[in-house]
Amino acid sequence: MDTMTLAPAAPAAPAASSAATAASSSTVTAEEIKPLPAWFFAFEGVMSAAYDLFQADHRLLWALGALGVVNLVVSLTVLRSRLRLAKRMWRGKSTRKVAIGLVALRLGAHLALTFAGFTVVSAAGHFAFAAAMSATTVGLLWYAQRVSLRALAAEGV
């Protein structure tokens, strides 16, 4: 089984009867769960960098707002079929740990720098922080999805 797409490596045997497939319509099959595309993680990376991007240049607020709306629309339309994966991922402890860890990293890094006397005030510093947070978010979300897909594949969905 390919864990990145949850598609079986070999063709599956046909269903015994249509009644059996109708009865199992409430269960999720491996073919129904598709991974989130990499470009979606870029949206999430920008959203996690939004605070520092706004601090670097306040004129970016309209662009960040527009990207937030696009993110919401894409999530509810294009990625609608993948909401089951997202719901299952949020039930997992690792995804919640990633989300809490990212918030703690954001607050902790700024707090630690402030206590050390190196408060980020320049636009370049905020852009660097935004790039670091965006890369961290994309990497961790990709990792959380990969772990979730492996767990779903292992349990046979």
Short mmCIF file of C-alpha atoms in Angstrom, two decimals:
data_model
loop_
_atom_site.label_atom_id
_atom_site.label_comp_id
_atom_site.label_asym_id
_atom_site.label_seq_id
_atom_site.Cartn_x
_atom_site.Cartn_y
_atom_site.Cartn_z
CA MET A 1 0.00 0.00 0.00
CA ASP A 2 1.33 3.43 -0.94
CA THR A 3 1.07 5.48 2.26
CA MET A 4 1.19 8.81 0.49
CA THR A 5 -2.00 8.19 -1.48
CA LEU A 6 -3.51 5.29 0.46
CA ALA A 7 -4.06 3.55 -2.85
CA PRO A 8 -3.61 -0.20 -2.85
CA ALA A 9 -0.47 -1.40 -4.61
CA ALA A 10 -2.39 -4.20 -6.34
CA PRO A 11 -5.94 -4.11 -7.67
CA ALA A 12 -8.44 -4.94 -4.98
CA ALA A 13 -10.93 -7.77 -5.32
CA PRO A 14 -14.39 -6.66 -6.43
CA ALA A 15 -17.05 -6.28 -3.78
CA ALA A 16 -19.13 -9.37 -3.08
CA SER A 17 -22.43 -7.61 -3.60
CA SER A 18 -23.89 -4.17 -3.91
CA ALA A 19 -25.79 -4.76 -0.66
CA ALA A 20 -22.50 -5.22 1.17
CA THR A 21 -21.13 -1.99 -0.25
CA ALA A 22 -24.33 -0.14 0.61
CA ALA A 23 -24.17 -1.47 4.16
CA SER A 24 -20.58 -0.33 4.51
CA SER A 25 -21.23 3.18 3.16
CA SER A 26 -20.78 4.60 6.65
CA THR A 27 -17.22 3.31 6.84
CA VAL A 28 -14.37 5.09 5.10
CA THR A 29 -12.38 3.20 2.50
CA ALA A 30 -8.76 3.82 1.64
CA GLU A 31 -9.70 5.17 -1.77
CA GLU A 32 -11.93 7.84 -0.20
CA ILE A 33 -9.12 9.39 1.84
CA LYS A 34 -6.75 11.44 -0.27
CA PRO A 35 -3.82 13.35 1.22
CA LEU A 36 -3.91 17.12 1.32
CA PRO A 37 -1.87 18.61 -1.52
CA ALA A 38 1.44 20.31 -0.79
CA TRP A 39 0.19 23.67 -2.05
CA PHE A 40 -2.44 23.69 0.71
CA PHE A 41 0.34 23.61 3.30
CA ALA A 42 1.75 26.78 1.73
CA PHE A 43 -1.52 28.54 2.61
CA GLU A 44 -1.18 27.35 6.18
CA GLY A 45 2.46 28.44 6.26
CA VAL A 46 1.52 31.96 5.22
CA MET A 47 -1.24 32.05 7.83
CA SER A 48 1.24 31.02 10.53
CA ALA A 49 3.60 33.79 9.38
CA ALA A 50 0.82 36.39 9.23
CA TYR A 51 1.69 38.08 12.52
CA ASP A 52 5.29 38.74 11.54
CA LEU A 53 4.36 39.71 7.99
CA PHE A 54 1.91 42.24 9.40
CA GLN A 55 4.52 43.55 11.84
CA ALA A 56 7.05 43.88 9.01
CA ASP A 57 4.70 45.94 6.82
CA HIS A 58 1.20 46.94 7.88
CA ARG A 59 0.20 47.38 4.24
CA LEU A 60 0.24 43.57 3.91
CA LEU A 61 -2.96 43.32 5.96
CA TRP A 62 -5.21 43.40 2.89
CA ALA A 63 -3.14 40.68 1.18
CA LEU A 64 -3.18 38.52 4.32
CA GLY A 65 -6.94 38.99 4.61
CA ALA A 66 -7.41 38.03 0.95
CA LEU A 67 -5.22 34.93 1.40
CA GLY A 68 -7.25 34.01 4.49
CA VAL A 69 -10.48 34.21 2.49
CA VAL A 70 -8.96 32.19 -0.37
CA ASN A 71 -7.74 29.61 2.17
CA LEU A 72 -11.24 29.31 3.61
CA VAL A 73 -12.92 29.06 0.20
CA VAL A 74 -10.42 26.47 -1.06
CA SER A 75 -10.80 24.46 2.13
CA LEU A 76 -14.57 24.37 1.83
CA THR A 77 -14.77 23.74 -1.93
CA VAL A 78 -11.76 22.18 -3.63
CA LEU A 79 -10.66 20.18 -0.60
CA ARG A 80 -14.17 19.24 0.55
CA SER A 81 -13.59 15.60 -0.32
CA ARG A 82 -10.57 15.56 1.96
CA LEU A 83 -12.35 16.83 5.05
CA ARG A 84 -12.54 13.28 6.41
CA LEU A 85 -8.76 13.15 6.51
CA ALA A 86 -8.60 16.54 8.21
CA LYS A 87 -11.17 15.47 10.80
CA ARG A 88 -9.29 12.24 11.50
CA MET A 89 -6.01 14.15 11.70
CA TRP A 90 -7.44 16.58 14.29
CA ARG A 91 -8.61 13.63 16.39
CA GLY A 92 -5.02 12.44 16.57
CA LYS A 93 -2.78 13.65 19.36
CA SER A 94 0.14 14.39 17.06
CA THR A 95 -1.73 17.04 15.06
CA ARG A 96 -2.92 18.82 18.19
CA LYS A 97 0.62 18.69 19.54
CA VAL A 98 1.87 20.30 16.33
CA ALA A 99 -0.71 23.10 16.57
CA ILE A 100 0.00 23.78 20.24
CA GLY A 101 3.74 23.50 19.61
CA LEU A 102 3.58 26.10 16.83
CA VAL A 103 1.74 28.56 19.07
CA ALA A 104 4.20 27.90 21.90
CA LEU A 105 7.12 28.32 19.49
CA ARG A 106 5.78 31.66 18.27
CA LEU A 107 5.18 33.05 21.76
CA GLY A 108 8.24 31.46 23.31
CA ALA A 109 10.66 32.64 20.64
CA HIS A 110 9.47 36.24 20.79
CA LEU A 111 9.42 36.14 24.59
CA ALA A 112 12.91 34.63 24.81
CA LEU A 113 14.29 37.20 22.40
CA THR A 114 12.65 40.00 24.38
CA PHE A 115 14.14 38.77 27.67
CA ALA A 116 17.54 38.43 26.01
CA GLY A 117 17.30 42.04 24.83
CA PHE A 118 16.98 41.20 21.15
CA THR A 119 13.42 42.26 20.45
CA VAL A 120 12.53 41.84 16.78
CA VAL A 121 11.68 45.33 15.57
CA SER A 122 13.09 45.58 12.05
CA ALA A 123 11.18 44.55 8.93
CA ALA A 124 14.02 42.22 7.98
CA GLY A 125 13.83 40.50 11.37
CA HIS A 126 10.07 40.03 11.05
CA PHE A 127 10.42 38.72 7.49
CA ALA A 128 13.06 36.25 8.70
CA PHE A 129 10.81 35.17 11.56
CA ALA A 130 7.90 34.80 9.11
CA ALA A 131 10.01 32.64 6.79
CA ALA A 132 11.14 30.44 9.68
CA MET A 133 7.60 30.02 11.03
CA SER A 134 6.21 29.31 7.57
CA ALA A 135 8.84 26.65 6.85
CA THR A 136 8.34 25.09 10.28
CA THR A 137 4.57 24.99 9.83
CA VAL A 138 4.72 23.43 6.37
CA GLY A 139 7.24 20.82 7.52
CA LEU A 140 5.34 19.87 10.65
CA LEU A 141 1.95 19.71 8.93
CA TRP A 142 3.39 17.54 6.15
CA TYR A 143 4.92 15.27 8.79
CA ALA A 144 1.64 15.09 10.76
CA GLN A 145 -0.24 14.15 7.59
CA ARG A 146 2.31 11.48 6.72
CA VAL A 147 2.08 9.96 10.21
CA SER A 148 -1.73 10.06 10.06
CA LEU A 149 -1.81 8.39 6.67
CA ARG A 150 0.52 5.65 7.87
CA ALA A 151 -1.66 5.08 10.93
CA LEU A 152 -4.80 4.92 8.79
CA ALA A 153 -3.11 2.50 6.40
CA ALA A 154 -1.94 0.33 9.30
CA GLU A 155 -5.43 0.11 10.80
CA GLY A 156 -6.93 -0.63 7.40
CA VAL A 157 -9.14 2.45 7.55
#
